[in-house]
Coordinates of C-alpha atoms in Angstrom, one line a residue:
Chain Y
M1 CA 96.3 59.6 31.1
R2 CA 94.6 56.2 30.7
E3 CA 96.2 53.0 29.4
I4 CA 93.8 50.5 27.8
A5 CA 95.2 47.2 26.7
V6 CA 93.5 45.1 24.0
V7 CA 94.1 41.3 24.4
S8 CA 92.5 38.1 23.3
G9 CA 94.4 35.0 24.4
K10 CA 93.6 33.4 21.1
G11 CA 95.2 34.9 18.0
G12 CA 93.1 36.1 15.0
T13 CA 90.0 37.2 16.9
G14 CA 90.3 40.7 15.6
K15 CA 92.4 42.7 18.1
T16 CA 94.2 44.7 15.5
S17 CA 91.1 45.5 13.3
I18 CA 89.3 46.7 16.4
V19 CA 92.2 48.8 17.7
S20 CA 92.6 50.5 14.4
S21 CA 88.8 51.1 14.2
L22 CA 88.8 52.5 17.7
A23 CA 91.6 54.8 16.7
E24 CA 89.7 55.9 13.6
V25 CA 86.5 56.9 15.5
S26 CA 88.3 58.7 18.3
D27 CA 87.8 62.4 18.0
T28 CA 91.0 63.2 20.0
K29 CA 94.5 62.1 19.0
L30 CA 95.7 59.0 20.8
V31 CA 98.9 57.2 21.4
L32 CA 98.8 53.7 20.1
A33 CA 101.3 51.0 21.2
D34 CA 101.7 47.9 19.1
C35 CA 102.9 45.4 21.7
D36 CA 102.6 42.4 19.5
V37 CA 106.3 42.8 18.9
D38 CA 106.6 39.3 17.3
A39 CA 104.3 40.2 14.5
A40 CA 103.3 43.9 14.7
N41 CA 100.3 44.4 12.3
L42 CA 98.9 47.8 13.4
P43 CA 101.4 49.7 11.2
L44 CA 99.9 47.9 8.2
L45 CA 96.5 49.4 8.9
L46 CA 97.4 52.8 10.3
S47 CA 99.5 54.8 7.8
G48 CA 101.7 57.7 8.8
I49 CA 105.3 58.9 8.7
D50 CA 107.9 56.8 10.6
G51 CA 110.8 58.3 12.6
P52 CA 114.1 56.3 12.5
A53 CA 114.0 52.7 13.7
E54 CA 116.0 52.8 16.9
P55 CA 117.9 49.6 17.9
F56 CA 116.8 48.1 21.2
F57 CA 119.3 46.2 23.2
A58 CA 118.4 43.6 25.8
G59 CA 120.1 40.5 27.1
E60 CA 123.6 39.1 26.2
T61 CA 125.1 36.2 24.3
A62 CA 128.3 34.4 25.3
C63 CA 131.4 34.6 23.2
V64 CA 134.4 32.3 23.6
D65 CA 138.0 33.4 23.0
D66 CA 139.5 30.5 21.2
T67 CA 143.0 31.6 22.0
L68 CA 142.3 31.2 25.8
C69 CA 139.9 28.2 25.6
T70 CA 141.5 24.8 26.5
G71 CA 138.4 22.9 25.7
C72 CA 137.9 21.6 29.2
G73 CA 134.1 21.5 28.8
A74 CA 133.2 23.0 32.1
C75 CA 131.0 25.5 30.3
E76 CA 129.1 22.8 28.4
D77 CA 128.5 20.9 31.6
V78 CA 127.0 23.8 33.4
C79 CA 124.9 25.3 30.6
R80 CA 121.2 24.4 31.3
F81 CA 120.1 25.6 27.8
G82 CA 122.2 23.3 25.6
A83 CA 123.8 26.4 24.1
V84 CA 127.5 25.4 24.5
R85 CA 129.2 22.7 22.5
V86 CA 132.9 21.9 22.7
T87 CA 134.2 20.7 19.4
D88 CA 137.6 19.9 17.9
A89 CA 137.4 23.3 16.2
G90 CA 136.8 25.2 19.4
T91 CA 133.9 25.9 21.8
R92 CA 130.8 27.0 20.0
I93 CA 127.9 29.0 21.3
D94 CA 124.4 28.6 19.8
S95 CA 123.0 32.1 20.0
F96 CA 119.4 30.9 19.7
H97 CA 119.8 29.0 22.9
C98 CA 122.1 31.2 24.9
E99 CA 120.1 33.1 27.5
G100 CA 123.1 35.2 28.6
C101 CA 123.0 33.9 32.2
H102 CA 126.8 33.9 32.6
A103 CA 126.9 30.5 34.3
C104 CA 129.5 29.3 31.8
S105 CA 131.8 32.2 32.5
L106 CA 131.4 31.7 36.2
V107 CA 132.9 28.2 35.9
C108 CA 135.5 28.8 33.1
P109 CA 139.0 28.4 34.6
E110 CA 140.6 30.3 31.8
E111 CA 138.3 33.3 31.8
A112 CA 137.8 32.8 28.1
I113 CA 134.1 33.7 28.0
S114 CA 132.9 37.3 27.5
F115 CA 129.4 38.6 26.6
Q116 CA 128.0 40.7 23.9
E117 CA 124.9 42.7 24.2
D118 CA 122.1 41.5 21.9
Q119 CA 120.1 43.7 19.7
A120 CA 116.7 42.4 20.6
G121 CA 114.9 44.4 18.0
T122 CA 114.0 47.9 16.8
L123 CA 111.5 50.5 17.9
T124 CA 109.8 53.1 15.7
V125 CA 107.6 56.1 16.3
R126 CA 105.0 56.9 13.6
E127 CA 102.9 60.1 13.3
G128 CA 99.6 59.9 11.6
P129 CA 96.1 61.5 11.6
Y130 CA 95.1 59.3 14.6
G131 CA 98.0 60.6 16.7
T132 CA 101.2 58.6 17.4
L133 CA 101.8 54.9 16.9
V134 CA 104.8 53.3 18.7
H135 CA 105.7 50.0 17.1
A136 CA 108.5 47.5 17.3
A137 CA 110.0 44.5 15.6
L138 CA 111.6 41.8 17.7
G139 CA 114.6 40.1 16.1
I140 CA 113.7 36.7 14.8
A141 CA 113.9 33.9 17.3
R142 CA 114.8 36.3 20.1
D143 CA 113.7 36.1 23.7
N144 CA 113.3 39.4 25.6
S145 CA 110.0 40.1 23.9
G146 CA 108.7 41.2 27.3
K147 CA 111.4 43.8 27.7
L148 CA 110.7 45.1 24.2
V149 CA 107.0 45.4 25.0
A150 CA 107.9 47.3 28.2
Q151 CA 110.1 49.6 26.1
V152 CA 107.2 50.3 23.6
R153 CA 105.0 51.2 26.5
K154 CA 107.6 53.4 28.1
E155 CA 108.0 55.3 24.8
A156 CA 104.2 55.5 24.4
R157 CA 103.9 57.0 27.9
A158 CA 106.6 59.6 27.2
V159 CA 104.8 60.7 24.0
A160 CA 101.4 60.8 25.8
E161 CA 102.9 63.0 28.6
R162 CA 104.7 65.3 26.2
E163 CA 101.7 65.7 23.9
A164 CA 99.1 65.6 26.6
R165 CA 97.2 62.7 25.0
P166 CA 94.4 61.4 27.2
V167 CA 94.5 57.7 26.1
I168 CA 97.2 55.1 25.3
L169 CA 95.6 52.2 23.4
I170 CA 97.7 49.0 23.5
D171 CA 97.4 46.3 20.9
G172 CA 98.5 43.3 22.9
P173 CA 100.1 40.0 21.8
P174 CA 98.3 36.7 21.8
G175 CA 98.7 34.2 24.6
I176 CA 98.9 34.6 28.3
G177 CA 102.7 34.5 28.8
C178 CA 105.6 36.9 29.3
P179 CA 104.9 39.5 26.5
V180 CA 101.2 39.6 27.6
H181 CA 102.2 40.2 31.2
A182 CA 104.4 43.1 30.0
A183 CA 101.5 44.5 28.0
L184 CA 99.1 44.3 30.9
S185 CA 101.2 45.4 33.9
N186 CA 99.5 48.3 35.6
V187 CA 97.2 49.2 32.8
D188 CA 94.0 51.0 33.7
H189 CA 91.7 48.8 31.8
V190 CA 91.8 45.6 29.7
L191 CA 89.6 45.2 26.6
M192 CA 89.2 41.5 25.7
V193 CA 88.3 40.6 22.1
T194 CA 86.8 37.2 21.8
E195 CA 85.0 35.2 19.1
P196 CA 82.1 32.8 19.6
S197 CA 84.0 29.5 19.2
G198 CA 84.9 26.8 21.6
S199 CA 88.5 27.9 21.2
G200 CA 87.7 31.6 21.7
L201 CA 85.8 30.9 24.9
H202 CA 88.4 28.5 26.3
D203 CA 91.1 31.2 25.8
L204 CA 88.8 34.0 27.0
E205 CA 88.5 32.1 30.3
R206 CA 92.3 32.0 30.7
I207 CA 92.5 35.8 29.9
L208 CA 89.9 36.4 32.6
D209 CA 91.9 34.3 35.0
L210 CA 95.0 36.4 34.1
C211 CA 93.1 39.7 34.7
E212 CA 92.0 38.4 38.0
H213 CA 95.6 37.3 38.9
F214 CA 96.8 40.8 38.2
S215 CA 93.6 42.5 39.7
L216 CA 92.8 44.3 36.4
G217 CA 89.4 45.6 35.5
A218 CA 88.2 44.3 32.1
S219 CA 85.5 44.5 29.5
C220 CA 84.8 42.4 26.4
L221 CA 83.8 42.8 22.8
V222 CA 82.5 39.6 21.0
N223 CA 83.7 39.7 17.4
K224 CA 82.2 37.6 14.6
A225 CA 79.1 37.2 16.9
D226 CA 76.6 35.9 14.4
L227 CA 78.9 33.0 13.4
N228 CA 77.6 31.2 16.4
P229 CA 74.9 33.3 18.3
A230 CA 74.5 30.7 21.1
L231 CA 78.2 30.8 21.9
A232 CA 78.3 34.6 21.6
E233 CA 75.6 34.7 24.3
E234 CA 77.6 32.2 26.4
A235 CA 80.7 34.5 26.1
M236 CA 78.7 37.5 27.3
A237 CA 77.3 35.4 30.2
L238 CA 80.8 34.2 31.1
V239 CA 82.2 37.8 31.1
T240 CA 79.4 39.1 33.2
R241 CA 79.6 36.2 35.6
R242 CA 83.3 36.9 36.1
G243 CA 82.6 40.6 37.0
A244 CA 83.8 42.1 33.7
S245 CA 81.5 44.2 31.5
C246 CA 80.3 43.4 28.0
L247 CA 80.7 46.2 25.4
G248 CA 78.7 44.6 22.7
M249 CA 79.0 42.3 19.6
L250 CA 80.4 42.8 16.2
P251 CA 79.1 41.0 13.1
F252 CA 80.7 38.1 11.2
D253 CA 80.9 39.3 7.6
P254 CA 83.3 38.1 4.9
D255 CA 83.5 41.8 4.0
V256 CA 85.6 42.3 7.1
P257 CA 88.5 40.0 5.9
R258 CA 88.0 41.5 2.4
A259 CA 88.6 45.0 3.7
L260 CA 91.6 43.8 5.7
S261 CA 93.0 42.1 2.7
R262 CA 93.0 45.5 1.0
G263 CA 94.8 46.9 4.0
E264 CA 91.7 48.8 5.1
C265 CA 90.2 49.2 8.5
P266 CA 86.7 47.5 8.4
L267 CA 84.7 50.5 9.6
S268 CA 82.8 50.7 6.3
V269 CA 81.3 47.2 6.9
P270 CA 77.6 47.6 7.8
G271 CA 77.0 47.4 11.6
F272 CA 80.7 47.9 12.4
R273 CA 81.1 51.7 12.8
D274 CA 78.1 52.2 15.2
R275 CA 79.2 49.5 17.5
I276 CA 82.8 50.6 17.5
E277 CA 81.7 54.2 18.3
E278 CA 79.5 52.9 21.1
A279 CA 82.3 50.8 22.6
W280 CA 84.8 53.7 22.4
A281 CA 82.3 56.0 24.1
T282 CA 82.0 53.5 27.0
L283 CA 85.7 52.8 27.2
T284 CA 86.6 56.5 27.4
R285 CA 83.7 57.6 29.6
Chain W
M1 CA 108.9 12.2 11.6
R2 CA 107.9 15.6 13.0
I3 CA 105.8 18.2 11.1
A4 CA 105.5 21.6 12.8
V5 CA 102.4 23.5 11.9
A6 CA 103.2 27.2 12.5
S7 CA 102.4 30.8 11.5
G8 CA 103.7 34.2 12.5
K9 CA 100.1 35.4 12.8
G10 CA 97.6 34.0 15.2
G11 CA 94.2 32.8 14.0
T12 CA 95.3 31.7 10.5
G13 CA 94.1 28.1 10.9
K14 CA 97.0 26.2 12.6
T15 CA 94.8 24.2 14.9
L16 CA 92.2 23.5 12.1
L17 CA 94.9 22.1 9.9
A18 CA 97.0 20.3 12.5
T19 CA 93.9 18.5 14.0
S20 CA 92.5 17.7 10.5
L21 CA 95.8 16.3 9.3
A22 CA 96.4 14.2 12.4
R23 CA 92.8 12.9 12.2
I24 CA 93.0 11.9 8.5
W25 CA 96.5 10.3 8.8
S26 CA 95.3 8.4 11.9
D27 CA 92.1 7.2 10.2
D28 CA 94.3 6.0 7.3
G29 CA 96.1 3.7 9.8
L30 CA 99.3 5.7 10.3
E31 CA 100.9 5.9 13.8
V32 CA 100.1 9.5 14.5
E33 CA 100.7 11.7 17.6
Y34 CA 99.1 15.2 17.8
I35 CA 101.1 17.5 20.1
D36 CA 99.6 20.8 21.2
A37 CA 102.6 23.0 21.8
D38 CA 100.5 26.2 22.0
V39 CA 100.7 25.9 25.8
E40 CA 99.4 29.4 26.6
E41 CA 96.2 28.7 24.7
P42 CA 96.0 25.0 23.7
N43 CA 92.7 24.3 21.8
G44 CA 93.4 21.0 19.9
H45 CA 91.7 19.0 22.7
L46 CA 88.4 20.7 22.0
F47 CA 88.4 19.1 18.6
L48 CA 90.1 15.8 19.2
K49 CA 88.4 15.1 22.5
P50 CA 91.1 12.8 23.9
Q51 CA 90.1 9.8 26.1
Q52 CA 92.0 8.0 28.8
V53 CA 93.7 11.2 29.7
A54 CA 96.5 11.2 32.3
S55 CA 98.5 14.2 33.3
R56 CA 101.7 15.1 34.9
R57 CA 103.0 18.4 36.4
I58 CA 106.1 20.0 34.9
S59 CA 108.6 21.9 37.0
V60 CA 111.6 24.2 36.6
P61 CA 114.4 24.6 39.1
V62 CA 114.5 27.7 41.3
P63 CA 117.0 28.6 44.0
A64 CA 116.2 28.0 47.6
L65 CA 118.3 28.6 50.8
K66 CA 119.7 25.5 52.5
G67 CA 119.1 26.0 56.2
E68 CA 120.7 29.1 57.8
S69 CA 124.0 28.9 56.0
C70 CA 123.8 32.3 54.1
S71 CA 126.3 34.8 55.3
G72 CA 125.0 37.6 53.1
H73 CA 127.8 38.0 50.5
G74 CA 125.3 39.0 47.9
K75 CA 127.2 37.1 45.2
C76 CA 123.9 35.5 44.0
Q77 CA 122.3 38.9 43.4
E78 CA 125.4 40.0 41.5
A79 CA 125.5 36.8 39.4
C80 CA 121.8 36.8 38.4
A81 CA 121.4 38.3 34.9
F82 CA 117.6 38.3 35.3
H83 CA 117.3 40.3 38.5
A84 CA 115.5 37.3 40.0
I85 CA 117.2 37.1 43.3
L86 CA 117.8 39.7 46.0
S87 CA 120.2 39.3 48.8
L88 CA 118.8 40.5 52.1
G89 CA 121.2 40.2 55.0
D90 CA 121.4 36.5 55.8
S91 CA 118.5 35.6 53.6
V92 CA 117.4 35.9 49.9
M93 CA 114.3 36.7 48.1
V94 CA 113.6 34.9 44.8
F95 CA 111.2 36.3 42.1
N96 CA 110.1 33.0 40.6
E97 CA 108.6 34.5 37.4
L98 CA 111.9 36.2 36.5
C99 CA 114.1 33.1 37.2
H100 CA 115.4 31.3 34.2
G101 CA 116.7 28.3 36.3
C102 CA 120.2 28.8 35.0
G103 CA 122.0 27.9 38.3
A104 CA 124.4 30.9 38.2
C105 CA 123.4 31.9 41.7
S106 CA 124.2 28.5 43.2
I107 CA 127.5 28.4 41.4
S108 CA 128.5 31.8 42.7
C109 CA 127.5 31.4 46.3
P110 CA 130.7 31.1 48.4
D111 CA 128.8 29.5 51.3
G112 CA 127.3 26.8 49.1
A113 CA 124.0 27.9 50.7
L114 CA 121.8 27.8 47.6
L115 CA 120.1 24.6 46.6
E116 CA 117.5 24.3 43.9
K117 CA 113.9 23.2 44.4
Q118 CA 111.4 22.4 41.7
R119 CA 108.6 24.8 41.0
E120 CA 105.6 23.7 39.0
I121 CA 104.7 25.8 35.9
G122 CA 102.2 23.7 34.0
T123 CA 100.7 20.4 33.1
I124 CA 101.2 17.9 30.3
R125 CA 98.1 15.9 29.5
H126 CA 98.2 12.9 27.3
G127 CA 95.7 10.4 26.0
F128 CA 94.2 9.0 22.9
S129 CA 91.8 10.3 20.2
L130 CA 90.7 7.0 18.7
A131 CA 94.0 5.4 17.7
M132 CA 95.8 8.7 17.6
R133 CA 98.1 9.7 20.5
F134 CA 97.3 13.1 21.9
R135 CA 99.5 15.3 24.1
E136 CA 99.2 18.9 25.2
G137 CA 101.0 21.4 27.4
L138 CA 99.0 23.8 29.6
L139 CA 100.8 26.7 31.1
D140 CA 99.6 27.7 34.6
V141 CA 97.9 31.1 34.4
G142 CA 100.3 33.8 35.8
E143 CA 103.4 32.0 34.6
A144 CA 105.5 34.0 32.2
R145 CA 107.9 31.6 30.5
S146 CA 106.4 29.0 28.3
A147 CA 109.5 27.7 26.5
P148 CA 110.5 25.1 29.2
L149 CA 107.0 23.5 29.1
I150 CA 107.0 23.6 25.2
E151 CA 110.4 21.8 25.1
E152 CA 109.0 19.2 27.4
V153 CA 105.8 18.5 25.5
V154 CA 107.6 18.3 22.2
R155 CA 110.4 16.2 23.5
G156 CA 110.7 12.8 21.9
S157 CA 107.8 13.3 19.5
G158 CA 108.0 11.6 16.1
G159 CA 110.2 8.9 17.4
D160 CA 109.8 5.1 16.8
G161 CA 108.5 5.7 13.2
R162 CA 105.6 7.8 14.5
L163 CA 104.3 10.8 12.6
A164 CA 104.1 13.8 14.9
V165 CA 102.0 16.8 14.1
I166 CA 103.0 19.8 16.3
D167 CA 100.4 22.5 16.7
C168 CA 102.7 25.5 17.4
P169 CA 102.2 28.8 19.2
P170 CA 101.9 32.0 17.0
G171 CA 104.8 34.4 16.7
T172 CA 108.5 34.0 16.0
A173 CA 110.0 34.5 19.4
C174 CA 111.4 31.9 21.9
S175 CA 108.2 30.0 22.4
A176 CA 107.7 29.5 18.6
V177 CA 111.3 28.4 18.2
A178 CA 111.0 25.9 21.1
A179 CA 108.0 24.3 19.3
V180 CA 109.4 24.1 15.8
E181 CA 113.0 23.2 16.5
G182 CA 113.9 19.7 15.4
A183 CA 111.0 19.4 13.0
D184 CA 111.5 17.6 9.7
L185 CA 109.2 20.1 8.0
L186 CA 107.8 23.5 8.9
L187 CA 104.3 23.8 7.5
L188 CA 103.4 27.5 7.5
V189 CA 99.7 28.4 7.5
T190 CA 99.0 31.8 6.2
E191 CA 96.1 33.9 4.7
P192 CA 96.1 36.3 1.8
T193 CA 95.9 39.5 3.8
P194 CA 98.6 42.1 4.4
F195 CA 98.9 40.7 8.0
G196 CA 99.2 37.2 6.8
L197 CA 101.9 38.1 4.3
H198 CA 103.8 40.3 6.8
D199 CA 103.8 37.6 9.5
L200 CA 104.5 34.8 7.0
L201 CA 107.7 36.4 6.0
L202 CA 108.8 36.6 9.6
A203 CA 108.0 33.0 10.0
V204 CA 110.0 32.2 6.9
E205 CA 112.9 34.1 8.4
M206 CA 112.6 31.9 11.5
G207 CA 112.5 28.8 9.4
R208 CA 115.7 29.8 7.6
A209 CA 117.5 30.8 10.7
L210 CA 116.8 27.3 12.1
N211 CA 117.5 25.6 8.8
L212 CA 114.2 23.9 8.5
P213 CA 112.6 22.7 5.2
M214 CA 109.4 24.6 4.7
A215 CA 106.0 24.3 2.9
A216 CA 102.9 26.4 3.0
V217 CA 99.1 26.3 3.1
V218 CA 97.1 29.4 2.2
N219 CA 93.9 29.5 4.2
R220 CA 90.8 31.6 3.1
A221 CA 92.6 31.5 -0.2
D222 CA 89.9 33.1 -2.2
L223 CA 89.4 36.2 0.0
G224 CA 92.4 38.3 -0.7
S225 CA 95.2 39.2 -3.2
R226 CA 97.8 37.0 -4.9
A227 CA 100.6 38.8 -3.0
V228 CA 101.1 35.9 -0.6
W229 CA 101.5 33.4 -3.4
H230 CA 104.0 35.6 -5.2
A231 CA 106.0 36.0 -2.0
L232 CA 106.0 32.2 -1.4
E233 CA 107.1 31.6 -5.0
K234 CA 109.9 34.1 -4.6
E235 CA 111.0 32.3 -1.4
K236 CA 110.8 29.0 -3.2
I237 CA 108.4 27.6 -0.7
P238 CA 105.9 25.2 -2.2
V239 CA 102.2 25.9 -1.6
L240 CA 100.7 22.5 -0.9
A241 CA 97.1 23.7 -0.6
G242 CA 94.8 26.6 -0.8
I243 CA 91.8 26.3 1.5
P244 CA 88.8 28.4 0.3
F245 CA 86.8 30.5 2.7
R246 CA 83.7 28.6 3.6
R247 CA 81.2 29.6 6.2
E248 CA 80.6 25.9 7.0
I249 CA 84.3 25.5 8.0
A250 CA 84.1 28.6 10.3
E251 CA 80.8 27.4 11.8
A252 CA 82.1 23.8 12.4
Y253 CA 85.3 25.3 13.9
S254 CA 83.2 27.6 16.2
A255 CA 81.3 24.7 17.5
S256 CA 84.5 22.7 18.1
R257 CA 83.5 20.1 15.5
M258 CA 85.9 18.4 13.1
T259 CA 85.2 19.8 9.6
V260 CA 86.9 16.8 8.0
E261 CA 84.1 14.7 9.5
E262 CA 81.4 16.9 8.0
S263 CA 82.6 18.2 4.7
P264 CA 83.8 15.7 2.1
E265 CA 85.2 18.6 0.1
F266 CA 87.4 19.7 3.0
R267 CA 88.4 16.1 3.8
G268 CA 89.5 15.7 0.2
M269 CA 91.6 18.8 0.4
V270 CA 93.3 17.8 3.7
A271 CA 93.9 14.3 2.4
A272 CA 95.6 15.7 -0.7
L273 CA 97.6 18.0 1.5
G274 CA 98.6 15.1 3.6
D275 CA 99.8 13.1 0.6
S276 CA 101.9 15.9 -0.7
L277 CA 103.3 16.6 2.8
L278 CA 104.5 13.0 3.1
D279 CA 106.0 13.2 -0.4
N280 CA 107.6 16.6 0.4
A281 CA 109.0 15.6 3.8
G282 CA 110.5 12.5 2.3
G283 CA 112.4 14.4 -0.3
E284 CA 115.4 16.8 -0.1
P285 CA 115.0 19.8 2.2

């Protein structure tokens, strides 16, 4: 089984369109893992039948027992996250800021603080013509996105093993932080999707740095290439110079966003399908 | 006053709008600061080209042993909710990337053997783009937690009668929350695709959870369906501008040029948006 993660650093370069297109051209069923748990978009392009949304628990939030609390404020003093406030009406915990570290309960002389497990999000398994799609939804304003990403990947691996699927294709989150680390850890290959813009190149360079940091092999697709052919060439040169391989370029065509706006995968746009097939052949060779 | 430019989805045009608004307001003689809080992939500097740039490193606390005073109780390991510290006989091992800097380990050490040292996670750079103040955070590659750096770069912005434009990271998790918190207005940038709509609704949920007044801009407004307008109307969020899809905007963006300096049409649209934002933010939330 081979895990391929698709990332971009910058958002909006076309990760999800490309992942769904790769899934469409694959002649074997795949397991897809939507690891952009903040804003999972793959389910909007790949239809199928969802299993139940399973709650996912991670982390804890403090909870103060007002009958025991004397309002001494030791908890407020020790909290590094500004999550505790002692008021005349009792001690209040701001659940957006509480990281569940327990520092407050360690210093509470009345043992008035307990912890509740947080529901960090939900996880769903969808079956469709392309195979299986594991997707998740992080609760709004929650941390623990990295843990939810890890859980999506764990579920994807379980399905791939059970169903003997050769490839897990991971649609990664934007950025280079915690959820991206979780999406990339120990994958077999990283596919970077970039666009020929100053921003795209700047962010590509940071993703290349991150791949190097984790010693991961990578290749790159340059999307919207003819928007700025000179920068598209520059992106290819950068990728090659950094020891990654270039899988090709995809066209900039307003028909792509038009197809997406209808909820369709852009494979019908001229020049798209051939290149996607070529890239998929290289990726799975 | 602080205006946070955010979106659930990446690549909808946050940086385009945030830099354009800041430029126009500053050109109009307002005291403006542009803050790039997308610390994993900050791109605003490519457009605003700040001068007289100075930088400072940002650190977070991590535990460190004081001399040879550890007697191996293992209380630190027990106390750490993030599995970031291992007790090894008379020593400890700290996993920096997992540490939240909460201090629970030091509190629970019966020997008082754990101090904290500062560990660098990124850089804040500040300078000027003509009369505009510029500030950005840049997370070190390999660092997982961006929220502490985001809080630091946003801190104090919009004070002393200045108008702060915060360019936020995508998503709705802890990093987005850190960037938008304390804003006087959350300006949501979306696009009329199913992705844009889906992620917009998540961003609206975040705004509601944090009790922020909201307004929206629809980018590439002529490419898709009206669903995103209907959704915004239903949520009673005013749409302050619809930016049409123009190849010239995409091309100027790709070359890191300011479209407001090239296209009178676009400058007019951003100026009108700026006026209605100032009216909107001055009114009731």
